[in-house]
mmCIF file with all atom_site columns, C-alpha atoms in Angstrom:
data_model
loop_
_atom_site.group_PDB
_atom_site.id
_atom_site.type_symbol
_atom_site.label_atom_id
_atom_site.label_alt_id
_atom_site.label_comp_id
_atom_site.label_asym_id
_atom_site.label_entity_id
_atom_site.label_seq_id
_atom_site.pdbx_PDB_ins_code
_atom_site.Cartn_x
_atom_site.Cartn_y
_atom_site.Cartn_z
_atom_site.occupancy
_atom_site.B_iso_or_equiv
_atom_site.pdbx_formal_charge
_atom_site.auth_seq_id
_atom_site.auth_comp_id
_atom_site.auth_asym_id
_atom_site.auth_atom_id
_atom_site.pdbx_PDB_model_num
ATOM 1   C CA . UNK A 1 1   ? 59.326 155.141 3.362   1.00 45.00 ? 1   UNK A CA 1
ATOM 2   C CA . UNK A 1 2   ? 56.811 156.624 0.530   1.00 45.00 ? 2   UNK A CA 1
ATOM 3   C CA . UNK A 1 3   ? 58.249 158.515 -2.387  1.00 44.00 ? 3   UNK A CA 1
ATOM 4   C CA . UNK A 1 4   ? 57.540 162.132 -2.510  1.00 46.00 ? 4   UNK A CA 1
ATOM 5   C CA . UNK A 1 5   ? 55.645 161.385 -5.687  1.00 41.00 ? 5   UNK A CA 1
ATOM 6   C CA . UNK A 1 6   ? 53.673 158.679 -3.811  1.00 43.00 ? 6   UNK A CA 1
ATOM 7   C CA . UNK A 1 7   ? 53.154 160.410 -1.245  1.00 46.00 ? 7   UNK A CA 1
ATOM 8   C CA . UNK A 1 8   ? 52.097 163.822 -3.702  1.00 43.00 ? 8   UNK A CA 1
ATOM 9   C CA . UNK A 1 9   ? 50.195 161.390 -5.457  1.00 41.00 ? 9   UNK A CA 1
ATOM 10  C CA . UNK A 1 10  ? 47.995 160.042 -1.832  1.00 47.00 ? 10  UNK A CA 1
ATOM 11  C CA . UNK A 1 11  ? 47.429 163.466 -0.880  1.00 44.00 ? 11  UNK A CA 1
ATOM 12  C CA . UNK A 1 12  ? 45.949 164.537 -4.085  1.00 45.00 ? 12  UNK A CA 1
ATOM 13  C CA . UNK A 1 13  ? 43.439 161.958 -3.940  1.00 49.00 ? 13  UNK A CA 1
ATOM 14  C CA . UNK A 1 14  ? 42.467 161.321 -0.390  1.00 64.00 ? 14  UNK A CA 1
ATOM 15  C CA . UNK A 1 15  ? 39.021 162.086 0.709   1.00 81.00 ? 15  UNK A CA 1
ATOM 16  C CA . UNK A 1 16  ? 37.782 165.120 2.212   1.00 84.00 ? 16  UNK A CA 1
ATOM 17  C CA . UNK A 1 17  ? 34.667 166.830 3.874   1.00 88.00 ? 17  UNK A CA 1
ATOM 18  C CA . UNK A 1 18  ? 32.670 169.241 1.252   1.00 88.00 ? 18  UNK A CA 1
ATOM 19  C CA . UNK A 1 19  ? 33.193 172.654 0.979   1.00 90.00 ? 19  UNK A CA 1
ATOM 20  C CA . UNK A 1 20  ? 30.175 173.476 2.729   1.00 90.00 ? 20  UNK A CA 1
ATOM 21  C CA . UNK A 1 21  ? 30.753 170.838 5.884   1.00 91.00 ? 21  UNK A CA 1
ATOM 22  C CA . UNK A 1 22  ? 34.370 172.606 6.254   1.00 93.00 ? 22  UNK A CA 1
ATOM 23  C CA . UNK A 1 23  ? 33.053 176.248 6.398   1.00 93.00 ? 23  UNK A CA 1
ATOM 24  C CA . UNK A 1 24  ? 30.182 174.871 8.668   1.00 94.00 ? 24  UNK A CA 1
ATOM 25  C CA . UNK A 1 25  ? 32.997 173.444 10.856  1.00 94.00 ? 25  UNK A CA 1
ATOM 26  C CA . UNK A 1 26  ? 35.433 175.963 11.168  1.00 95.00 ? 26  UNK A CA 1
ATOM 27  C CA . UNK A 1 27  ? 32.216 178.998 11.426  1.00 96.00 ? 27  UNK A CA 1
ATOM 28  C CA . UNK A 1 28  ? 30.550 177.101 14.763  1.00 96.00 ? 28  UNK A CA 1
ATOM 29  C CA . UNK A 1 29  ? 34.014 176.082 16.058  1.00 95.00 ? 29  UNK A CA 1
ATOM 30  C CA . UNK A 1 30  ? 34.694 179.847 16.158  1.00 97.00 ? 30  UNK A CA 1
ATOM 31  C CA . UNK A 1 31  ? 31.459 180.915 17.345  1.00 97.00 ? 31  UNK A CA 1
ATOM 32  C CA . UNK A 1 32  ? 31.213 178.029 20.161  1.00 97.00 ? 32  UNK A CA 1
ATOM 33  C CA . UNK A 1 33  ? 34.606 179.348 21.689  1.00 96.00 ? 33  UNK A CA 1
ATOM 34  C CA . UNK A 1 34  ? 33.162 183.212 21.613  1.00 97.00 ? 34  UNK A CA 1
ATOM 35  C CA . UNK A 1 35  ? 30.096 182.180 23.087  1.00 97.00 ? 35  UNK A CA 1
ATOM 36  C CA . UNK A 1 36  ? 32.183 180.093 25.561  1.00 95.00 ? 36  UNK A CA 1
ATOM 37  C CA . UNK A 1 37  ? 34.417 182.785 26.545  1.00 95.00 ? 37  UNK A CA 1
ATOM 38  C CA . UNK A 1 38  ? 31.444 184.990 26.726  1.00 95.00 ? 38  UNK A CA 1
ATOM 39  C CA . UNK A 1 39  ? 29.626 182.620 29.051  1.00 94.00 ? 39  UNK A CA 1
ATOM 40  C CA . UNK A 1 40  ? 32.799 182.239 31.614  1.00 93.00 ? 40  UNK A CA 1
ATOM 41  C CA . UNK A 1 41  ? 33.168 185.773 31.663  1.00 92.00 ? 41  UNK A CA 1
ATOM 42  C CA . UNK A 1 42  ? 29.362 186.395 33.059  1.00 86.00 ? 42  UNK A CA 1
ATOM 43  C CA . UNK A 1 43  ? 30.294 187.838 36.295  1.00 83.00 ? 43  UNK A CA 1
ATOM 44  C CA . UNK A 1 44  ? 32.666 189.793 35.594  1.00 87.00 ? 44  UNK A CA 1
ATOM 45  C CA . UNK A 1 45  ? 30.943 192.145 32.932  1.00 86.00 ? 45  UNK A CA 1
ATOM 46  C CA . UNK A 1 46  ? 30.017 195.515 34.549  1.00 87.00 ? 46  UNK A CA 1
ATOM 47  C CA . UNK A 1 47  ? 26.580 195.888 35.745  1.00 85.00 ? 47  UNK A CA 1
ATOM 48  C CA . UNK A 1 48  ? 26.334 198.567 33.406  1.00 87.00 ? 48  UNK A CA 1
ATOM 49  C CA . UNK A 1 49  ? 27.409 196.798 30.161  1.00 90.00 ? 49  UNK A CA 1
ATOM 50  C CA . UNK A 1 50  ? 26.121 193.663 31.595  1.00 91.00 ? 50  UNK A CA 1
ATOM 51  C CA . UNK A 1 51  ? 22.739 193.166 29.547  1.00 92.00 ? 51  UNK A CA 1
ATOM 52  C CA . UNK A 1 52  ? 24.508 193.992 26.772  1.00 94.00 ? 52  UNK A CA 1
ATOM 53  C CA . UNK A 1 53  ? 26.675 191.481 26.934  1.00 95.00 ? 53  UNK A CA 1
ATOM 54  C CA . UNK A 1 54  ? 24.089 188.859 27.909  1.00 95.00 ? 54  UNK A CA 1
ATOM 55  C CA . UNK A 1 55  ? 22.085 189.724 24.979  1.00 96.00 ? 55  UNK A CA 1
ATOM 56  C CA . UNK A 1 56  ? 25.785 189.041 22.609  1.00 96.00 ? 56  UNK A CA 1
ATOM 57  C CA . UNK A 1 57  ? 26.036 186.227 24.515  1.00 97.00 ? 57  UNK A CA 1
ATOM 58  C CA . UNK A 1 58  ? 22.435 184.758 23.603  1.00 96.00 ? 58  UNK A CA 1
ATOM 59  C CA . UNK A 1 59  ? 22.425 186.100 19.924  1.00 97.00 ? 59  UNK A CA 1
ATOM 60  C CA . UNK A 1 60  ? 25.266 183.594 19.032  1.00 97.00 ? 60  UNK A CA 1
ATOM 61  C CA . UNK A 1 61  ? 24.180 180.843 21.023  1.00 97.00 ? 61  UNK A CA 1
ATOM 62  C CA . UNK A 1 62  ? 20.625 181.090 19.064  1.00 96.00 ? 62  UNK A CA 1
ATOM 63  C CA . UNK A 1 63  ? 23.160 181.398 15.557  1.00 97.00 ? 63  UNK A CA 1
ATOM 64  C CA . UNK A 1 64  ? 24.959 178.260 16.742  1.00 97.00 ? 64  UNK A CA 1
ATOM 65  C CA . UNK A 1 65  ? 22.448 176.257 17.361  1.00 97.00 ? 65  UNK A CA 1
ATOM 66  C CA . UNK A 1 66  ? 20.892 177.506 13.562  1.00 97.00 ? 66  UNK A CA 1
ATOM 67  C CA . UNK A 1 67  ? 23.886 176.108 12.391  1.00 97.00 ? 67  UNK A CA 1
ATOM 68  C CA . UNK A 1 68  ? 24.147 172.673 14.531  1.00 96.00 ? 68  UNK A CA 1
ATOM 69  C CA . UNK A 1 69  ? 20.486 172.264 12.888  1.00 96.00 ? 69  UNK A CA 1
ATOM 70  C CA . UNK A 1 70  ? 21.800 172.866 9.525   1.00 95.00 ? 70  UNK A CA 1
ATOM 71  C CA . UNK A 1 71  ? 24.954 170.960 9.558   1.00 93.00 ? 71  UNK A CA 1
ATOM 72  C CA . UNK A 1 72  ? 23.275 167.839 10.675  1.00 92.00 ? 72  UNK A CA 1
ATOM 73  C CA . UNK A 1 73  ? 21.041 168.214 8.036   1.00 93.00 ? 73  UNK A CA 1
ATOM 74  C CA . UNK A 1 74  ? 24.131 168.954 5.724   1.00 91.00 ? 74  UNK A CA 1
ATOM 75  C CA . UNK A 1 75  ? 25.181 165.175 7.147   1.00 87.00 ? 75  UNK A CA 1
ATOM 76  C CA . UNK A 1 76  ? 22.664 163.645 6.469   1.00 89.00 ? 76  UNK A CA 1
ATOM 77  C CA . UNK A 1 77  ? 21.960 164.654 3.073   1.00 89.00 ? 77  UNK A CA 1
ATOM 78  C CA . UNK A 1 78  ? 26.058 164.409 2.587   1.00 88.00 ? 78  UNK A CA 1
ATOM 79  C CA . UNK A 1 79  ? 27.553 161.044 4.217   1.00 86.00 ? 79  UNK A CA 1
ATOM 80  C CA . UNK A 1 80  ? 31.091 162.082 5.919   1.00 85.00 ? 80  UNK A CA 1
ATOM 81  C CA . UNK A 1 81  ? 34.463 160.467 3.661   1.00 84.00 ? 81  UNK A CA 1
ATOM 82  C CA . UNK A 1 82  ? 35.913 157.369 4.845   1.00 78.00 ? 82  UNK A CA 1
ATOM 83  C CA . UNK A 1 83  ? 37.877 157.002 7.251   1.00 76.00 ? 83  UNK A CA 1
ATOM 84  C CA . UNK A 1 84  ? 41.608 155.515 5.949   1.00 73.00 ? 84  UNK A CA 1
ATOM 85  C CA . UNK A 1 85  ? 41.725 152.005 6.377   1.00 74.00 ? 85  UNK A CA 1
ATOM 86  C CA . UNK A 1 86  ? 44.878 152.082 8.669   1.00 73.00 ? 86  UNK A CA 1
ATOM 87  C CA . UNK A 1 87  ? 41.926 153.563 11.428  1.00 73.00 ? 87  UNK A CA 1
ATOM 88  C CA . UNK A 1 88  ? 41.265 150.883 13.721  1.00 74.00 ? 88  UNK A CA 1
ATOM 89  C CA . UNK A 1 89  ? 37.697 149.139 14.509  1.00 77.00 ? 89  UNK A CA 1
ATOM 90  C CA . UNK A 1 90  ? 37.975 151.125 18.590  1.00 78.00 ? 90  UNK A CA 1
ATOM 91  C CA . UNK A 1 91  ? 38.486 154.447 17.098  1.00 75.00 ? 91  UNK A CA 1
ATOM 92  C CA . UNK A 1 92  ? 36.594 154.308 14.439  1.00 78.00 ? 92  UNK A CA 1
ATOM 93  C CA . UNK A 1 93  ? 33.648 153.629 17.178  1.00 83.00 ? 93  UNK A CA 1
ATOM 94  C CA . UNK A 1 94  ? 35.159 155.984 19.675  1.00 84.00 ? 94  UNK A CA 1
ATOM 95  C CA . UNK A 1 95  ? 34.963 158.561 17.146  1.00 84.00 ? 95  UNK A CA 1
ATOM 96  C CA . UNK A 1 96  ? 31.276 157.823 16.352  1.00 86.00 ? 96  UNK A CA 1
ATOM 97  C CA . UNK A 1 97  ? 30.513 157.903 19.869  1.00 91.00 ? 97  UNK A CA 1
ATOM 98  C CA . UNK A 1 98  ? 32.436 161.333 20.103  1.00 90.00 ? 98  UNK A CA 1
ATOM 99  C CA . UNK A 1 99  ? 30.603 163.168 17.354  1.00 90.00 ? 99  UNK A CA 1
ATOM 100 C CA . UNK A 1 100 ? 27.340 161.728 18.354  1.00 93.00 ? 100 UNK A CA 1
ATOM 101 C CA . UNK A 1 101 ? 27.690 163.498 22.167  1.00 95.00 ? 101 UNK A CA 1
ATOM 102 C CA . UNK A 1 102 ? 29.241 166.887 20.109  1.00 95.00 ? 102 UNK A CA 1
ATOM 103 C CA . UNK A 1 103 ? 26.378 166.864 18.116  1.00 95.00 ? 103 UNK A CA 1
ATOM 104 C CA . UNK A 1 104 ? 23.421 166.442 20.924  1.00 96.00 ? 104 UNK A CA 1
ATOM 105 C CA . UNK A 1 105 ? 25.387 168.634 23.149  1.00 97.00 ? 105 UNK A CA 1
ATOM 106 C CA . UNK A 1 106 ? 25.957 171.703 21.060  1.00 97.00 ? 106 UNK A CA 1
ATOM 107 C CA . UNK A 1 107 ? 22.005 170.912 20.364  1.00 97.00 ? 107 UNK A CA 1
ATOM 108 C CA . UNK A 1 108 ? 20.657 171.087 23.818  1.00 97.00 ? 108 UNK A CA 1
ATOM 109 C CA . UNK A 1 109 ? 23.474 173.318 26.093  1.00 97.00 ? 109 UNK A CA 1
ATOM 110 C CA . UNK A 1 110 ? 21.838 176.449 23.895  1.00 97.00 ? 110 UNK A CA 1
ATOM 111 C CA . UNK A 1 111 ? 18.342 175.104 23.696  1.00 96.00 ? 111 UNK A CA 1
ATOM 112 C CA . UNK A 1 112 ? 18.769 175.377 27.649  1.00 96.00 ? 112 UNK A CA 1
ATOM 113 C CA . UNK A 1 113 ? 20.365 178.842 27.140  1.00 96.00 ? 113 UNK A CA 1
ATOM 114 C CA . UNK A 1 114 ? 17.743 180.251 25.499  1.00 96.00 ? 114 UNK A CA 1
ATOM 115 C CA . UNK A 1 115 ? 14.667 179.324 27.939  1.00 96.00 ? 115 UNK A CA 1
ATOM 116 C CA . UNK A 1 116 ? 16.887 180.885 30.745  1.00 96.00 ? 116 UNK A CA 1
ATOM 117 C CA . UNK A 1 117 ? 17.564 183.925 28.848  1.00 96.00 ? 117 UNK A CA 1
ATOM 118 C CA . UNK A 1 118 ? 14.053 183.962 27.966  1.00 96.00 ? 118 UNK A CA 1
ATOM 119 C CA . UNK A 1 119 ? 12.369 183.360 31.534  1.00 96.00 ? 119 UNK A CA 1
ATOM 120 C CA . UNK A 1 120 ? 14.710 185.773 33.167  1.00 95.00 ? 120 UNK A CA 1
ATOM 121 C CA . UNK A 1 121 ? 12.315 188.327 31.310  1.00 95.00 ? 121 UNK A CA 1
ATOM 122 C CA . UNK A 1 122 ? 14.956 189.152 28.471  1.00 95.00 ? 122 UNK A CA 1
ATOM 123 C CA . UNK A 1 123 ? 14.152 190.119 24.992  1.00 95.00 ? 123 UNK A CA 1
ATOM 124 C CA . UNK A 1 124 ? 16.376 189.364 22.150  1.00 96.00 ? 124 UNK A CA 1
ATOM 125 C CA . UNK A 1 125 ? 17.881 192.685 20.772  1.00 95.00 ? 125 UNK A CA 1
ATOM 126 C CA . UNK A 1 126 ? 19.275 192.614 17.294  1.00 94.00 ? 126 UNK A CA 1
ATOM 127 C CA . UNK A 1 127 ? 19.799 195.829 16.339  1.00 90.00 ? 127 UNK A CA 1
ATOM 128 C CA . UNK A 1 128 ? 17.452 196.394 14.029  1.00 91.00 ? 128 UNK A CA 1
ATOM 129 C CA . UNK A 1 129 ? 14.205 194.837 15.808  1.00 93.00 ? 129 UNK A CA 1
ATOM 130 C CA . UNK A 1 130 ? 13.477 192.911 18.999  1.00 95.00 ? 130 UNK A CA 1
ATOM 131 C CA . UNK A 1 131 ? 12.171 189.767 19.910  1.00 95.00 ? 131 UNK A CA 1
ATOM 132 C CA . UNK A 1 132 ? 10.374 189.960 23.326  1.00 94.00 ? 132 UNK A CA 1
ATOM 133 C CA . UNK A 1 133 ? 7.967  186.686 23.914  1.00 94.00 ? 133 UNK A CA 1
ATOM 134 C CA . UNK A 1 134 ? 6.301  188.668 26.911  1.00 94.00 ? 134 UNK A CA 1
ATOM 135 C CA . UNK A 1 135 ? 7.661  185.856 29.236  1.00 94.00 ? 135 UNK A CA 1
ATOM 136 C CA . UNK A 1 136 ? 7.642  187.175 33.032  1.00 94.00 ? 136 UNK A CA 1
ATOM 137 C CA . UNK A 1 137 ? 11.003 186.800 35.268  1.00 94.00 ? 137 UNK A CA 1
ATOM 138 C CA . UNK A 1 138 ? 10.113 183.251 36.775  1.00 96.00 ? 138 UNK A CA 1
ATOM 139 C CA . UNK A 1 139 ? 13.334 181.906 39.431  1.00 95.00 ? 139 UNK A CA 1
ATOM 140 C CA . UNK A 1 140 ? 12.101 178.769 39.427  1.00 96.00 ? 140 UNK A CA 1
ATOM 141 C CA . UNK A 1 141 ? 12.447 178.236 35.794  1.00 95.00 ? 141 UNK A CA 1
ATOM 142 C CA . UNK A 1 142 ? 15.614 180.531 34.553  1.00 94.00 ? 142 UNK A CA 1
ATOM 143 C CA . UNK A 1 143 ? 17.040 178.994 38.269  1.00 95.00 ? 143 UNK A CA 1
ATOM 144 C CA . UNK A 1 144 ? 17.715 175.773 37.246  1.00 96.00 ? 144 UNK A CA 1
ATOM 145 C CA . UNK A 1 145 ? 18.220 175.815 33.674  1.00 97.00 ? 145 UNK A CA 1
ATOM 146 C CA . UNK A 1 146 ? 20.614 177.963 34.187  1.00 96.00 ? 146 UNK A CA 1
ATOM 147 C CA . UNK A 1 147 ? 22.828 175.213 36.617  1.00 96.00 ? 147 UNK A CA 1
ATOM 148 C CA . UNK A 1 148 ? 21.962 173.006 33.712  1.00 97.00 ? 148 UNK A CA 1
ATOM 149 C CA . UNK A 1 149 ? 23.148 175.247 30.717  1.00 97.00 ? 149 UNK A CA 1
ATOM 150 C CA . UNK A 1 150 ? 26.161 175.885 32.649  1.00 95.00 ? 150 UNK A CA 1
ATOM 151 C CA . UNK A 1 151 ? 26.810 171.858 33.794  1.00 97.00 ? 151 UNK A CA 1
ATOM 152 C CA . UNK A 1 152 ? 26.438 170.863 29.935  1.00 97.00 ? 152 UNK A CA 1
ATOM 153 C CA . UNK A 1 153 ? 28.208 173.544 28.253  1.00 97.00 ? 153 UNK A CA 1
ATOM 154 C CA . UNK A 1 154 ? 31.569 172.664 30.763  1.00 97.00 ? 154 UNK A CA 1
ATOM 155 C CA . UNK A 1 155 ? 30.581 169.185 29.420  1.00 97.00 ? 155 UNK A CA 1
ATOM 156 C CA . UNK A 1 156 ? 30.740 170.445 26.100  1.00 96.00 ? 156 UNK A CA 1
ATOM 157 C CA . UNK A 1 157 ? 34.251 171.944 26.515  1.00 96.00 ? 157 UNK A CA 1
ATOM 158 C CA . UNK A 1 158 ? 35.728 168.572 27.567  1.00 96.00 ? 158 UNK A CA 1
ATOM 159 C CA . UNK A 1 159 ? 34.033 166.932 24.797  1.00 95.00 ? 159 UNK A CA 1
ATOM 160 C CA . UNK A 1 160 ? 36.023 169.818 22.816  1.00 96.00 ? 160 UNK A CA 1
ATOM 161 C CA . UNK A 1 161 ? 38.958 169.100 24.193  1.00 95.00 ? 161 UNK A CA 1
ATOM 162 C CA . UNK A 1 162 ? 39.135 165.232 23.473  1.00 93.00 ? 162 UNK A CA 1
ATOM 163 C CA . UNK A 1 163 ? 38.130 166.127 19.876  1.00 93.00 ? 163 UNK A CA 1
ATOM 164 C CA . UNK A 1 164 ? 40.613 168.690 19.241  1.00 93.00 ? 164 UNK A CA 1
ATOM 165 C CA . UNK A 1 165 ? 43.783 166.204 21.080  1.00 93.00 ? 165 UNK A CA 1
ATOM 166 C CA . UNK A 1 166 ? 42.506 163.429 18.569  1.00 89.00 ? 166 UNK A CA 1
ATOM 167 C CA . UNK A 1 167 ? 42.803 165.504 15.946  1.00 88.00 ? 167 UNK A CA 1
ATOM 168 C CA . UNK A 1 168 ? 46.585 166.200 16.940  1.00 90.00 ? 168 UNK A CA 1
ATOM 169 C CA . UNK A 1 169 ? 47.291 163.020 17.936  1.00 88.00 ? 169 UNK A CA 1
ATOM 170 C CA . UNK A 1 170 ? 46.451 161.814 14.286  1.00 83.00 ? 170 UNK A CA 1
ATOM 171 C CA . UNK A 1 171 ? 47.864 164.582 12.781  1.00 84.00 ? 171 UNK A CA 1
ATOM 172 C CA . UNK A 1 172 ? 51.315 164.614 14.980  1.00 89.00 ? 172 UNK A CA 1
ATOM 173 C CA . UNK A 1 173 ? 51.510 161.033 16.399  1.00 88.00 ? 173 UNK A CA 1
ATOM 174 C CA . UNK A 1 174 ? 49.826 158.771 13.541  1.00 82.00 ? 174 UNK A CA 1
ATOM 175 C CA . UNK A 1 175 ? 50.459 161.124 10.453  1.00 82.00 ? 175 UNK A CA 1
ATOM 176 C CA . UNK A 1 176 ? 47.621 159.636 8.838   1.00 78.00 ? 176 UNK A CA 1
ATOM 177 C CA . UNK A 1 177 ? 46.200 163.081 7.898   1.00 77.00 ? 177 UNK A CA 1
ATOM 178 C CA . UNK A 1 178 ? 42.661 162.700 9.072   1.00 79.00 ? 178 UNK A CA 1
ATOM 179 C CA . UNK A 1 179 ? 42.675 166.171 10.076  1.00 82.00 ? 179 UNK A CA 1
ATOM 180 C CA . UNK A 1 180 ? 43.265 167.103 6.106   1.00 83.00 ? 180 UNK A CA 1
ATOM 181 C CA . UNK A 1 181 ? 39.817 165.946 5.966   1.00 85.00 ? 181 UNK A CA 1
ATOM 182 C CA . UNK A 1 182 ? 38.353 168.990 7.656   1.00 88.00 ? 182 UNK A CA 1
ATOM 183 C CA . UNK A 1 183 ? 41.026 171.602 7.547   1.00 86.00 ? 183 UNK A CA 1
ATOM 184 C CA . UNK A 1 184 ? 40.491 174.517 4.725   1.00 81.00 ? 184 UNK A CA 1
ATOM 185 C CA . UNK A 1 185 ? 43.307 174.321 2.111   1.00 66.00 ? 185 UNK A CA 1
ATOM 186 C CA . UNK A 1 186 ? 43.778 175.264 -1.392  1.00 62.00 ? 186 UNK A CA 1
ATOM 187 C CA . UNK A 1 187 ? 43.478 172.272 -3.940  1.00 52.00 ? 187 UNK A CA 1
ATOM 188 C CA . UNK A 1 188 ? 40.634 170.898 -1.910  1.00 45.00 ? 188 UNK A CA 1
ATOM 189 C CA . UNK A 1 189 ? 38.395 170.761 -4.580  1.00 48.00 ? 189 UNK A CA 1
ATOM 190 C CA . UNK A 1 190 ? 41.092 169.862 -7.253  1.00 41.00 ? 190 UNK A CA 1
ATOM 191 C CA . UNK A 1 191 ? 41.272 167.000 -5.091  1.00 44.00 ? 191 UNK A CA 1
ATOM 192 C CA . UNK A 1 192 ? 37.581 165.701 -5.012  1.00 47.00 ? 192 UNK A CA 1
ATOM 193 C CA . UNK A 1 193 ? 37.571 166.319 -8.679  1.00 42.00 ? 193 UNK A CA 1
ATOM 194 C CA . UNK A 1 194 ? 40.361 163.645 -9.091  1.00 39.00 ? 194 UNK A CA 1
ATOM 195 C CA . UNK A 1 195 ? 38.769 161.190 -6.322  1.00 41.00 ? 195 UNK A CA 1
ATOM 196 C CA . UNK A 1 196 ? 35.139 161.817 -8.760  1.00 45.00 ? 196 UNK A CA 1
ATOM 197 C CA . UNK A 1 197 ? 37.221 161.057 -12.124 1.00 40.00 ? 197 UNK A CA 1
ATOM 198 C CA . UNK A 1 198 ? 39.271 157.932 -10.893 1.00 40.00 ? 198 UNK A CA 1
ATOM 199 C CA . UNK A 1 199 ? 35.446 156.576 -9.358  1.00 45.00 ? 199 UNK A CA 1
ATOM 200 C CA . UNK A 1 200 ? 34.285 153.882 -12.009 1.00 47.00 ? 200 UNK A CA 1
#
């Protein structure tokens, strides 16, 4: 059994996700389950309130994938920290393979949204101004795209939901605290400080 100043002394100094990749996290992870919720709800807004919702519904799918277009530019300018070496070789790859699909799903599922929204002869409404591309209400477009949008965002839930039980099951099961990696806490940038001053 560690110390409590060994163990102090681990935590201080083990790797963690920038500043930036953790807000960037935490900001679509919260906007993903809106726009999920939103989504599942579809038929039962009132027809009154119902393009209103739509358009709420769009507007943050458009802002997500914004952000899934920044962040992977955020990773690729900004390599991920390593994983601790008690990880093993499978999940290490499983893990890969995990934030690859994430990554091309939360890409494409609103990418699909939006030519539905916009060949059902919607116009983006944000408040201020509106973006209307002039597009005609065409079924056999909007028809299946829509199947699609739906079949990959339930996709994208499950995908979800394996991510978030790994994280537990490391956090819970393993204790390795590979989910202190990603979650916002104070001292987070005390601690890359130290991991940039003990670097040679």
């Amino acid at each position: 059994m560690s110390s409590p100043v060994r163990q102090a002394a681990r935590t201080s100094v083990e790797p963690r996700y920038t500043h930036a990749a953790v807000v960037l996290h935490w900001v679509m992870a919260v906007l993903i389950v809106v726009v999920g919720v939103l989504g599942l709800l579809h038929d039962s807004w009132p027809r009154g309130s119902q393009a209103l919702w739509i358009n709420v519904h769009a507007l943050i799918g458009l802002l997500v994938w914004v952000l899934i277009v920044v962040r992977l530019w955020w990773r690729r300018t900004h390599p991920p920290p390593a994983l601790p070496p008690e990880v093993g070789v499978l999940p290490r790859r499983l893990s890969s393979a995990v934030h690859l699909l994430l990554y091309l799903f939360v890409f494409v599922t609103p990418l699909l949204g939006i030519v539905t929204f916009i060949w059902h002869g919607r116009a983006f409404d944000f408040g201020l101004f509106r973006v209307d591309f002039g597009v005609h209400k065409n079924r056999a477009i909007f028809h299946p795209t829509e199947d699609i949008h739906g079949y990959l965002a339930y996709t994208l839930f499950a995908l979800i939901g394996i991510h978030v039980l790994t994280a537990f099951w490391h956090q819970f099961v393993r204790r390795d605290r590979l989910l202190q990696r990603m979650w916002p806490a104070p001292g987070g940038d005390a601690a890359r400080s130290t991991i940039r001053a003990s670097r040679p």
